[in-house]
Short mmCIF file of C-alpha atoms and ligand atoms in Angstrom, two decimals:
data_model
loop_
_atom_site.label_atom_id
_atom_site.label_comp_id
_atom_site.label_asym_id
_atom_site.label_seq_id
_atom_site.Cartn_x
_atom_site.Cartn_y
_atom_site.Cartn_z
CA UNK A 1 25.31 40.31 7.00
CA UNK A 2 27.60 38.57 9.41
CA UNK A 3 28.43 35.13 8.62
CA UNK A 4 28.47 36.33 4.63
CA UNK A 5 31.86 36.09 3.74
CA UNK A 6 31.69 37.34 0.51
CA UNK A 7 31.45 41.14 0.26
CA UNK A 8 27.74 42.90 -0.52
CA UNK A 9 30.01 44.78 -3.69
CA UNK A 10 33.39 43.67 -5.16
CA UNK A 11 35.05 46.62 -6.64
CA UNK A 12 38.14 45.96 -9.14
CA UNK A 13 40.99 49.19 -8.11
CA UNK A 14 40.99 51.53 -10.83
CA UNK A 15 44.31 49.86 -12.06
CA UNK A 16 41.99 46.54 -12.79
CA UNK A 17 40.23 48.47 -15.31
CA UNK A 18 40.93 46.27 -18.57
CA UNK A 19 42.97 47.41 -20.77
CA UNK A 20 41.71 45.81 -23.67
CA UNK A 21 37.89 45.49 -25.56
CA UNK A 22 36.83 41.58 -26.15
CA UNK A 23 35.69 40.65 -29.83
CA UNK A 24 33.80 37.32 -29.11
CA UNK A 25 33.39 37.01 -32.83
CA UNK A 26 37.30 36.12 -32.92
CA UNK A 27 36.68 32.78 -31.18
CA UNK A 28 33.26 32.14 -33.24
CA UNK A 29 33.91 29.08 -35.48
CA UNK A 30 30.73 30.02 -37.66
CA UNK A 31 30.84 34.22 -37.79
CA UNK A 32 28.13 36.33 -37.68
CA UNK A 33 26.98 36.88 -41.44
CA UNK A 34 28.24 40.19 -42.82
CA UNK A 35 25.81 43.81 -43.71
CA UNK A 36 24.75 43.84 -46.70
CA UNK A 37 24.46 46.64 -49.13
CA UNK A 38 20.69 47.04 -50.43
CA UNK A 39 22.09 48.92 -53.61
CA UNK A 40 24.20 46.28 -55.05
CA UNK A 41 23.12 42.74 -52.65
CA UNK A 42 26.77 42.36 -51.47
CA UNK A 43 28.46 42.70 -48.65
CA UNK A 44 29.10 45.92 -47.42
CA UNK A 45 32.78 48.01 -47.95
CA UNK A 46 34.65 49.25 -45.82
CA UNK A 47 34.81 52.01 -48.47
CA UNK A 48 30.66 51.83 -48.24
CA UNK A 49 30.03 52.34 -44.65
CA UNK A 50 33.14 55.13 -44.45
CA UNK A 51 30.13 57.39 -45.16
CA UNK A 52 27.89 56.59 -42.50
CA UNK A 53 30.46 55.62 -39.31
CA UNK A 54 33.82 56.81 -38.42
CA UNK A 55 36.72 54.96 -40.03
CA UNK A 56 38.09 53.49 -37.17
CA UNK A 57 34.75 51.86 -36.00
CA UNK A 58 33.82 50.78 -39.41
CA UNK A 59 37.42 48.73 -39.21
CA UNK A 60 35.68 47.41 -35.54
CA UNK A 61 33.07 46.70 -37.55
CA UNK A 62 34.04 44.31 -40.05
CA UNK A 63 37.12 42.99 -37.78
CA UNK A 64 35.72 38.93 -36.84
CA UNK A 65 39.67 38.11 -36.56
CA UNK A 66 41.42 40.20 -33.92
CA UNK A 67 40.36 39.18 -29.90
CA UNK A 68 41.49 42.33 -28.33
CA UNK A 69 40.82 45.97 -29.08
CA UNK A 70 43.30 48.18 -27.00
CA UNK A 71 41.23 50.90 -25.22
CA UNK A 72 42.93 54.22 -26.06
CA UNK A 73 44.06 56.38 -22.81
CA UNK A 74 41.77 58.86 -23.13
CA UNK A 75 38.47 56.74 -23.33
CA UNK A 76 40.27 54.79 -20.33
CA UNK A 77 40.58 58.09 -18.36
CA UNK A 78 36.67 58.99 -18.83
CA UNK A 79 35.89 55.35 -17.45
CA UNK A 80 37.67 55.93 -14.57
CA UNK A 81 34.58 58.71 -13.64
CA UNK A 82 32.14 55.67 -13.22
CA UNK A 83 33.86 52.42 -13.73
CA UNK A 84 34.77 50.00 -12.73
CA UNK A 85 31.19 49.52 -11.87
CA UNK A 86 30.65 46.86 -8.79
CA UNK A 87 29.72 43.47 -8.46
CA UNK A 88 26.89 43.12 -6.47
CA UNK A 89 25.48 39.68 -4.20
CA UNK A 90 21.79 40.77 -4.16
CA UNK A 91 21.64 38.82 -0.60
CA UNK A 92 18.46 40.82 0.45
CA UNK A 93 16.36 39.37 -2.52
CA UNK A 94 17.77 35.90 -2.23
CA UNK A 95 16.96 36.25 1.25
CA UNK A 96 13.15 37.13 0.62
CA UNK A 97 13.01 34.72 -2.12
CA UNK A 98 14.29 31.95 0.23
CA UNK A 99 16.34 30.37 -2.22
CA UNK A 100 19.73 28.44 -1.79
CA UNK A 101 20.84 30.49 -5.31
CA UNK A 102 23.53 32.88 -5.23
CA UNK A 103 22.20 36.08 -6.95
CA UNK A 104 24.54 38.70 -8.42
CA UNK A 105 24.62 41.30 -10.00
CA UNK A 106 26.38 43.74 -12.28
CA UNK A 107 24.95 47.38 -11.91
CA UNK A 108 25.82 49.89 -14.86
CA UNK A 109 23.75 52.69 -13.47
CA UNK A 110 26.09 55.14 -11.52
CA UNK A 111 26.60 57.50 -14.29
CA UNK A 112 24.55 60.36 -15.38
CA UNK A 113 22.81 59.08 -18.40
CA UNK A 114 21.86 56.20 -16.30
CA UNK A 115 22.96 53.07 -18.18
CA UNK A 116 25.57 51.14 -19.86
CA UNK A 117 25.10 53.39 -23.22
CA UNK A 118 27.93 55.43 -21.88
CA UNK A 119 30.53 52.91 -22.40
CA UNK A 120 29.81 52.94 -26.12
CA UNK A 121 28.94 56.35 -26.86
CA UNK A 122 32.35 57.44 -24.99
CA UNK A 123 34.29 55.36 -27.24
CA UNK A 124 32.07 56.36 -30.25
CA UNK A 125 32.92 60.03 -29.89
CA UNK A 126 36.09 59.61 -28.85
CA UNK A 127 37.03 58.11 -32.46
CA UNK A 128 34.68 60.77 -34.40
CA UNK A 129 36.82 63.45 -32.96
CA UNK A 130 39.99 61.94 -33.17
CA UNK A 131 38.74 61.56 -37.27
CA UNK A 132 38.63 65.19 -36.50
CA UNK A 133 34.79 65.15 -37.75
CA UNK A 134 32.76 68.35 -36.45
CA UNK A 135 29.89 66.20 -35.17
CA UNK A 136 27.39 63.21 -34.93
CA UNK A 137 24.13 62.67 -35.46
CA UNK A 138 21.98 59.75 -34.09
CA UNK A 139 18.72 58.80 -32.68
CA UNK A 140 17.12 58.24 -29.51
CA UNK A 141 13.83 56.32 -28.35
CA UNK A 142 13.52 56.12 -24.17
CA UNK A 143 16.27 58.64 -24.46
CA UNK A 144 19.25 56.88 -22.49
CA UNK A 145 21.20 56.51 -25.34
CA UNK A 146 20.69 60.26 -26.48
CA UNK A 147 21.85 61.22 -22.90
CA UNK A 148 24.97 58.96 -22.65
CA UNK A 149 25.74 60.23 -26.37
CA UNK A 150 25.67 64.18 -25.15
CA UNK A 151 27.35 63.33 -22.25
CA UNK A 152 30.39 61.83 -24.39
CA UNK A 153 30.17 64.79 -27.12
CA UNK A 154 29.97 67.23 -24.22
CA UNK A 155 33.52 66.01 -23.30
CA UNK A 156 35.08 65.92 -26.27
CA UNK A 157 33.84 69.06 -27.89
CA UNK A 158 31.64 67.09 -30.51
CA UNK A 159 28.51 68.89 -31.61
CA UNK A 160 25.81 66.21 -31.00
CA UNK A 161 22.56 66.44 -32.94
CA UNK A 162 19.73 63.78 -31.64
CA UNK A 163 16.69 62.56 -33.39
CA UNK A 164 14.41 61.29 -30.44
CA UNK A 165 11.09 59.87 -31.31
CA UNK A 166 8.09 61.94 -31.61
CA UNK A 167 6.10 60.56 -28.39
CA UNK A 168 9.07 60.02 -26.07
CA UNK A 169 9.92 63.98 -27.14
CA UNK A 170 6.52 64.73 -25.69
CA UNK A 171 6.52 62.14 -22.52
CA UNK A 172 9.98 62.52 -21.42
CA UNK A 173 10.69 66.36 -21.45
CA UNK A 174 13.01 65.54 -18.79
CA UNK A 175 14.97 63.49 -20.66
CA UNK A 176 15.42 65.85 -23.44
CA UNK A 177 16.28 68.49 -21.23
CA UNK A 178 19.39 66.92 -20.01
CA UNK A 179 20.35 65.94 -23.52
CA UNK A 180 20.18 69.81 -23.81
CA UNK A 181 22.32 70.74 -20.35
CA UNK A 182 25.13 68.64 -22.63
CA UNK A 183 25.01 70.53 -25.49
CA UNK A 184 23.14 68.56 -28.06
CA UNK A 185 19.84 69.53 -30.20
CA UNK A 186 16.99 67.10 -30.00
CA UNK A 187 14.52 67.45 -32.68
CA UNK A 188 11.31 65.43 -32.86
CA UNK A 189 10.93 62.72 -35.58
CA UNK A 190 9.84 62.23 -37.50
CA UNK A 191 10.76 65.91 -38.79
CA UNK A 192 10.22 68.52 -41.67
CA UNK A 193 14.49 68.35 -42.12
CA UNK A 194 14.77 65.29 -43.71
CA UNK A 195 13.67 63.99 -46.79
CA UNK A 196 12.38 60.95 -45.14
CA UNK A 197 11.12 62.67 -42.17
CA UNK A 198 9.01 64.83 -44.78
CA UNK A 199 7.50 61.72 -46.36
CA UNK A 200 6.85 59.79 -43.27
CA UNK A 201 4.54 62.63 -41.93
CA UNK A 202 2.69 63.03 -45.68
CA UNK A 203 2.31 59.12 -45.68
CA UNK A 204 1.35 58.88 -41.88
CA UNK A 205 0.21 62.75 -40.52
CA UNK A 206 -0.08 62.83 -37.16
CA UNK A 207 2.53 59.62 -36.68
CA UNK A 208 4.24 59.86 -33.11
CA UNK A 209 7.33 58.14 -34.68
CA UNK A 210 9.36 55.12 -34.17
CA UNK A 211 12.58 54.27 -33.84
CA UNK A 212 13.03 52.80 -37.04
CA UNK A 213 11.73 56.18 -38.43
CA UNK A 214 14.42 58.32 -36.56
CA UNK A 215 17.10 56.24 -37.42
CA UNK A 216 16.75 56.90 -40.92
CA UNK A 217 16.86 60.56 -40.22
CA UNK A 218 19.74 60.41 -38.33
CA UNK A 219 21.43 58.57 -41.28
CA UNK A 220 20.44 60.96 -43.92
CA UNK A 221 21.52 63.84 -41.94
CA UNK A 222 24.59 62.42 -41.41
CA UNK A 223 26.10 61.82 -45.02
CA UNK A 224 24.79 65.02 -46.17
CA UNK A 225 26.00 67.34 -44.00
CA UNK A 226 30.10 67.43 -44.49
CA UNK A 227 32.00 66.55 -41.25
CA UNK A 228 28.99 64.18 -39.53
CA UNK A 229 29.19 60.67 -38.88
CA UNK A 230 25.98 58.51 -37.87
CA UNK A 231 26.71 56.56 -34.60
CA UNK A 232 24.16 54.11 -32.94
CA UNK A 233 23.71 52.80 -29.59
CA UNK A 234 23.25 48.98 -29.69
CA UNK A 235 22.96 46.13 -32.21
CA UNK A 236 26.36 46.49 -34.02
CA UNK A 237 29.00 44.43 -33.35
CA UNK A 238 31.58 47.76 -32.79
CA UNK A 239 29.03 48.05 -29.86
CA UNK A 240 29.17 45.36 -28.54
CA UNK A 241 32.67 45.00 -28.55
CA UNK A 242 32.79 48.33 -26.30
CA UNK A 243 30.73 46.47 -24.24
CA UNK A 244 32.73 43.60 -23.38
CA UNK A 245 34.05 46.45 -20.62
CA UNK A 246 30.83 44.93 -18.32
CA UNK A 247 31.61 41.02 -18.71
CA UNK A 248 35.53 41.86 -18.85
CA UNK A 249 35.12 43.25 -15.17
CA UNK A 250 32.19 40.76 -13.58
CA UNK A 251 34.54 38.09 -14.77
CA UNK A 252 37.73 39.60 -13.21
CA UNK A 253 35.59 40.36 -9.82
CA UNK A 254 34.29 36.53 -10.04
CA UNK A 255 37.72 36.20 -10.15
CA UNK A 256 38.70 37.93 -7.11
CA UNK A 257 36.15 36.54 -4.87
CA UNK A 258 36.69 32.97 -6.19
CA UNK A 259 33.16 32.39 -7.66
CA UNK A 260 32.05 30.71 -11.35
CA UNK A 261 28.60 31.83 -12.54
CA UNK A 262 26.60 28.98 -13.67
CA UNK A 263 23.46 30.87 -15.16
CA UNK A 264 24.06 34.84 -16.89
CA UNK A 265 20.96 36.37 -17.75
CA UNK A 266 20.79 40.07 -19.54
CA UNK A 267 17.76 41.64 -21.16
CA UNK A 268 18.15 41.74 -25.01
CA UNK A 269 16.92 45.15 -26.90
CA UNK A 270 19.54 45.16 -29.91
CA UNK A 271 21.81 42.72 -27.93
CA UNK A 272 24.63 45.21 -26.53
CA UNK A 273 24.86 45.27 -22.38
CA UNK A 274 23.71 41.18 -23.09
CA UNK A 275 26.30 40.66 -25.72
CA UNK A 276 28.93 42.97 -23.67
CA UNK A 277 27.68 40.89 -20.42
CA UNK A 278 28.63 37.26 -21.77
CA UNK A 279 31.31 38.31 -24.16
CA UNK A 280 34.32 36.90 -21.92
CA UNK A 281 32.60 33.88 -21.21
CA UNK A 282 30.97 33.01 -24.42
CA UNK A 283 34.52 32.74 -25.21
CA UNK A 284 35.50 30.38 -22.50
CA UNK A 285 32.41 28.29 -23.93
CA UNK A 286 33.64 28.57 -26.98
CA UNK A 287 36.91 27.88 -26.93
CA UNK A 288 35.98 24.67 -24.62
CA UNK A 289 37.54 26.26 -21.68
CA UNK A 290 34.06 26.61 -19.44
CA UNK A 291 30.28 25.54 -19.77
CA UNK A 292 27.72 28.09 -18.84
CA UNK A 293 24.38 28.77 -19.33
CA UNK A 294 23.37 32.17 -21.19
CA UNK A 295 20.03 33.47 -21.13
CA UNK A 296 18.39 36.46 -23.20
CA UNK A 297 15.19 38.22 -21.74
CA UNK A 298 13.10 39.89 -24.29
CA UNK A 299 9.26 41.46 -23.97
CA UNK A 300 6.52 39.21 -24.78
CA UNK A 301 5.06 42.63 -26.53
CA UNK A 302 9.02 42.31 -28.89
CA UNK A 303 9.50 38.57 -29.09
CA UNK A 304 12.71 38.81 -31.65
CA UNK A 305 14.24 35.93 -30.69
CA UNK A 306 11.30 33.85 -29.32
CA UNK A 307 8.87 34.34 -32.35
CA UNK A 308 11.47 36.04 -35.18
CA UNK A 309 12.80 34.35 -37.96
CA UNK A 310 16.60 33.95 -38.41
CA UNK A 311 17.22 36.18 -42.12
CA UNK A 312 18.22 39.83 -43.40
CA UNK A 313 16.69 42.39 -42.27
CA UNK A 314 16.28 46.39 -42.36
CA UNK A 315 17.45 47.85 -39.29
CA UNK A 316 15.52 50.59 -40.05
CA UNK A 317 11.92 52.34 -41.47
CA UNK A 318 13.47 54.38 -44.17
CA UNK A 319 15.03 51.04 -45.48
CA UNK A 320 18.51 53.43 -46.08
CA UNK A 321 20.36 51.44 -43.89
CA UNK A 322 22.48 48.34 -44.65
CA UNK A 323 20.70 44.44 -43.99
CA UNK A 324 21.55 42.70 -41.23
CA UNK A 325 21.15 38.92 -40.91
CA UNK A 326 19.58 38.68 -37.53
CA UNK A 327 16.58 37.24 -35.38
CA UNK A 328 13.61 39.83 -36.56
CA UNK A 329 9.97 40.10 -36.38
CA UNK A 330 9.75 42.56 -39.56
CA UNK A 331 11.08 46.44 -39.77
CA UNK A 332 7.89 47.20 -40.11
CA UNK A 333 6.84 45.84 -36.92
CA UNK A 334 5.36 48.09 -34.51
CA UNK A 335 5.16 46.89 -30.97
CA UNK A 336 2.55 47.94 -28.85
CA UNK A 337 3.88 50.33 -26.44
CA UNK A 338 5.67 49.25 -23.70
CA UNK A 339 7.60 51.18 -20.95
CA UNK A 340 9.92 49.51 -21.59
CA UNK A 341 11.63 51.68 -24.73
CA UNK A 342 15.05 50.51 -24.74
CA UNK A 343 13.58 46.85 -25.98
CA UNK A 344 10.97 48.27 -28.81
CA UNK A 345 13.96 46.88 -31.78
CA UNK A 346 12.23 44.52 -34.49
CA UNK A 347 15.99 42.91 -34.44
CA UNK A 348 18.57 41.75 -32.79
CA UNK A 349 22.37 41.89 -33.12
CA UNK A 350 23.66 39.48 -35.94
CA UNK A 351 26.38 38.20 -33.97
CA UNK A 352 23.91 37.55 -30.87
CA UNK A 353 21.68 35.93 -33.58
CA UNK A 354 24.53 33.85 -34.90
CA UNK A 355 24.79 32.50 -31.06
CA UNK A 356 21.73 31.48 -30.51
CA UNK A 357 21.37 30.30 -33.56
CA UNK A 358 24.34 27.99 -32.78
CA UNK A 359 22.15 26.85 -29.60
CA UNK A 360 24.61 28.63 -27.66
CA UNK A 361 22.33 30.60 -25.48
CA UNK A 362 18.32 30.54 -24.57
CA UNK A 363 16.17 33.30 -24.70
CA UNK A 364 13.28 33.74 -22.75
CA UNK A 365 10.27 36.34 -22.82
CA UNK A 366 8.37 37.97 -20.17
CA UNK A 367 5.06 39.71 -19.43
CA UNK A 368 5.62 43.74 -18.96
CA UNK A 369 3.24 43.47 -15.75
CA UNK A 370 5.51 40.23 -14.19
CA UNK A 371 8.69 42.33 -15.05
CA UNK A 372 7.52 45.27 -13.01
CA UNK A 373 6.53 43.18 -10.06
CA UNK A 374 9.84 41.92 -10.65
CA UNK A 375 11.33 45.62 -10.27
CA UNK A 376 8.76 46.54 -7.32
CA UNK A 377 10.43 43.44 -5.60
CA UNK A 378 14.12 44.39 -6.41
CA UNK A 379 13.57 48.10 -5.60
CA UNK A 380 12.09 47.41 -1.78
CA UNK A 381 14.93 44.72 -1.26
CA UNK A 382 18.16 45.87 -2.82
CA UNK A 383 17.39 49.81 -2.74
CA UNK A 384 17.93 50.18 -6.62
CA UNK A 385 15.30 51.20 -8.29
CA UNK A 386 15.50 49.68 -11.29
CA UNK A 387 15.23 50.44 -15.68
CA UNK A 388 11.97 48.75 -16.73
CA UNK A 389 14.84 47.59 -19.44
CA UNK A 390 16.89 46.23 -16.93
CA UNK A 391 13.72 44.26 -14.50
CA UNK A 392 13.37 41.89 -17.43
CA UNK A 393 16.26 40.41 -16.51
CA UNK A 394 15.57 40.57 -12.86
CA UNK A 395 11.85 39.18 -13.73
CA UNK A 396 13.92 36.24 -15.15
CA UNK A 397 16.84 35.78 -12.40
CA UNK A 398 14.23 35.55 -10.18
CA UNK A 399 12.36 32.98 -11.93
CA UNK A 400 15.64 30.91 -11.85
CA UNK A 401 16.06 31.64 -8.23
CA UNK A 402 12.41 29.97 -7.52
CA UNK A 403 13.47 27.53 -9.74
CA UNK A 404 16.56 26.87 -7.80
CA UNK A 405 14.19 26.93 -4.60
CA UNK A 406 11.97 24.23 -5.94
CA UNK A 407 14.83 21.76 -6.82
CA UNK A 408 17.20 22.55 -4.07
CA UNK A 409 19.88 23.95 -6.08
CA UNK A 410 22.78 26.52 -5.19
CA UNK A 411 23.37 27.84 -8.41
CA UNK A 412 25.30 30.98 -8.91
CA UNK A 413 23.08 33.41 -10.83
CA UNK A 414 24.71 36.39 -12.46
CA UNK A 415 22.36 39.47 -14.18
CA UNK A 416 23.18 42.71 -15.72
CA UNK A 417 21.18 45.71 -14.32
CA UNK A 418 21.44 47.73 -17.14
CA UNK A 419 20.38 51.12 -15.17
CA UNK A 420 18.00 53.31 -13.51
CA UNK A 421 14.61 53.98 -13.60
CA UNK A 422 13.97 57.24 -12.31
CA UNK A 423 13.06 58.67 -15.75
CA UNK A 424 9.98 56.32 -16.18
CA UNK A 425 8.14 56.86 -13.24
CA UNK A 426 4.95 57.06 -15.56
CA UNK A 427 5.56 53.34 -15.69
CA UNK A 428 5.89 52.52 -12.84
CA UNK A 429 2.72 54.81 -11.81
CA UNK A 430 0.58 52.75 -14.45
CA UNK A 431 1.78 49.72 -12.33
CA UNK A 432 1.12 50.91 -9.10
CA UNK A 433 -2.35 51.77 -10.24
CA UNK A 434 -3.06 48.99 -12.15
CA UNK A 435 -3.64 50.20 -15.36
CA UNK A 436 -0.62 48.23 -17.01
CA UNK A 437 -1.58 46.47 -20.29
CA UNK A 438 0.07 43.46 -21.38
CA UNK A 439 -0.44 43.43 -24.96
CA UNK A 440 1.32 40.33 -26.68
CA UNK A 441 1.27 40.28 -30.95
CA UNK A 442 -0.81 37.63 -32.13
CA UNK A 443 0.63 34.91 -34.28
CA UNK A 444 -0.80 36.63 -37.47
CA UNK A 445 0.66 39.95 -36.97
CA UNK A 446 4.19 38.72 -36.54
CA UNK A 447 3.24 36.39 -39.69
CA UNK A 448 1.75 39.58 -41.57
CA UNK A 449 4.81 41.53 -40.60
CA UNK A 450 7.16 38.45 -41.64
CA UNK A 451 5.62 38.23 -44.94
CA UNK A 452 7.39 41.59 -45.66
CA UNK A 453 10.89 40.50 -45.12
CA UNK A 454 13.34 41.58 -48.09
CA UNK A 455 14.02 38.86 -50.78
CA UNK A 456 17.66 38.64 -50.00
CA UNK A 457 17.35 36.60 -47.00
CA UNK A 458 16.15 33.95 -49.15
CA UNK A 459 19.39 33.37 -50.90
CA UNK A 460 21.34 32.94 -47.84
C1 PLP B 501 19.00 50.65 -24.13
C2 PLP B 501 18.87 49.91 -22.90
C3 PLP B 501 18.76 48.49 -22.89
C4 PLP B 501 18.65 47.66 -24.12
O1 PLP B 501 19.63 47.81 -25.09
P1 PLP B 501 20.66 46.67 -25.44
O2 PLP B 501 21.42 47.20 -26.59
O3 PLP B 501 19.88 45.43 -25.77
O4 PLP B 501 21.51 46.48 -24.26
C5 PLP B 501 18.69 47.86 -21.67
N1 PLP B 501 18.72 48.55 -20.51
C6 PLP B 501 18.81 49.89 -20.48
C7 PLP B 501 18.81 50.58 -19.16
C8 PLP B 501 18.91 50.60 -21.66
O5 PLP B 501 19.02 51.92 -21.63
#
């Protein structure tokens, strides 16, 4: 690399590790429209959700005022095992893509669970125990968020009881064994311990589950068992706002080097590493400070933001959950399956959803047999090998970097790679023997599913 005067990684010191979480929602003129309560049609409590989440993140939760969160010490302290995480100029790929772009990007994979679900689930326990609770329940689809949220429990002596989705249980015993090396029980779901596990499998026997479907177990575990909270991995703005670690660092290592993004691209599932990604500098756009352009990568087999509708919403199966107002294509969706598990959500975080709404950002979606020859490309040039998650955002930062190609530009591209893929190497086996599918939802199944929304998001 001689002649490259920027470094291949920019590390912050451990010192530069921010001291404070970013709530973008502060600087939003028009705010994200609030959960709703099915039972009475109005906003949700604080008293409400008290039952369901911690106290401290339902006050995260509701909070569209205060900018800065201050990161307690101890959550600080685990960071320090795998952050700050570096800032990376992919010069190898630009190199083989013969652009003139400047490609970088953030990677969030150096940690055991493998993603950027550790920087929430760390800061999720951390407040369950400090509520001195006994334990938390959640569920798990692709099973990265299950492993980050052991990992955390593990630490802080939090029992840790995971619903994980019937067919990834089976698939990915791997997986679920390290969920287990941390401590925490995975059952299948849906199960025979929940009410709504029961009547899932007498409505559908032989169902392989959804995420939708464990959710709802997790949920009703949770507020009947004394001393368990329900905590979930993305699409809530508390998570996002933990987040805002990723884009708080690139920003401060853009910083450092003396480079300005001009294109950030992050793949959307529920919206967090995306809406953690921009967070810093959708402020700076909105608070007039700095223009850039934000773009959200979804699968063509998910399209939430590309084909959804903008209303309320279940976030979940069991409809026991509060509404969210948010780009959806139904709760009763079920997208084909992909390999790519982390992006199966009908919906989309409402404050992402308020963004784009606003015209803020673009999304984009992409083919799941492009994004892995995206990831085949990324693995052989920058020696990553890479989340099928994550390569839809490398499928599109490469598109950008051809684009930049054809018109001559020099555009500074910034991606998040969300995390590893060494868990899904069924995936990437169906791709190297061609027997990936590509199915994409005709417009009369996403109508059909549409059709089903709840009344409520007719009145606002
Ligand atoms: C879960 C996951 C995602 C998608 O979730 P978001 O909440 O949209 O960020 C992306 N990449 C990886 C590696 C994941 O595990």
């Amino acid at each position: 690399m001689s002649g490259r005067n920027i470094p291949y990684k920019t590390y912050l010191e451990e010192s530069e590790l921010p001291e404070c979480w970013y709530n973008v929602r502060a600087d939003m003129q028009k705010k994200p429209a609030p959960l709703i309560d099915p039972a009475t049609g109005a906003p949700c409590s604080a008293e409400a959700l008290s039952h369901v989440f911690c106290d401290e993140l339902v006050q995260q939760e509701l909070d569209d005022k205060t900018p800065l969160f201050k990161i307690p010490k101890q959550i600080r302290d685990f960071y320090r095992m795998f952050r700050p995480s570096p800032l990376i100029r992919a010069y190898f790929l630009e190199e083989a893509l013969g652009t003139p772009a400047k490609i970088y990007y953030k990677f969030e994979g150096n940690n055991t669970s493998g993603s950027h679900k550790l920087n929430s689930a760390v800061a999720q326990a951390y407040y369950a125990k400090a509520q001195g609770l006994k334990g938390v329940t959640t569920e798990t689809g692709a099973g990265q968020w299950g492993t980050a949220l052991s990992m955390a429990c593990a630490f802080f002596g939090l029992d840790c009881r995971v619903f994980m989705v019937k067919c990834s249980y089976e698939q990915k015993p791997f997986r679920r064994e390290v969920m287990r090396t941390y401590g925490a029980s995975v059952t299948p779901s849906p199960s025979e311990t929940t009410e709504v596990g029961r009547l899932i499998n007498r409505e559908h026997p032989g169902t392989t589950g959804s995420l939708g479907c464990a959710i709802s177990e997790a949920v009703e575990t949770a507020v009947s068992t004394p001393g368990y909270r329900y905590v979930l991995g993305s699409v809530l703005n508390q998570v996002l706002l933990h987040q805002s670690i990723i884009g708080l660092e690139a920003r401060a290592a853009f910083k450092k080097i003396g480079v300005k993004p001009d294109v950030i691209i992050g793949c959307a599932g529920g919206g967090s590493n995306l809406g953690g990604l921009i967070a810093p500098f959708m402020g700076e756009k909105l608070r007039g400070e700095a223009d850039y352009r934000i773009v959200a990568v979804e699968p063509a087999s998910c399209p939430s933001f590309t084909r959804g509708k903008y209303a309320y919403d279940y976030c979940d199966t069991g409809r026991i959950c509060p509404l969210a107002k948010m780009y959806t294509i139904g709760a009763d969706f079920i997208p084909s399956p992909s390999h790519a598990g982390g992006l199966r959500f009908h919906g989309m975080s409402s404050t992402l959803s308020e963004l784009y709404d606003q015209k803020l950002m673009e999304a984009v979606s992409v083919k799941q047999s492009d994004v892995f020859a995206a990831a085949t490309q990324f693995a052989r040039t920058e020696g990553i090998l890479p989340a099928p998650e994550s390569s839809h955002a490398i499928r599109a930062a490469i598109d950008e970097a051809l684009r930049c190609r054809a018109e001559g530009r020099e555009e500074t591209i910034l991606f998040g790679l969300t995390g590893t893929g060494y868990f899904d190497m069924t995936a990437y086996q169906a791709f190297n023997d061609g027997t990936m599918s590509d199915y994409i939802p005709t417009d009369d199944e996403i109508k059909a599913s549409l059709a089903k929304l709840p009344a409520v998001g007719e009145k606002c």
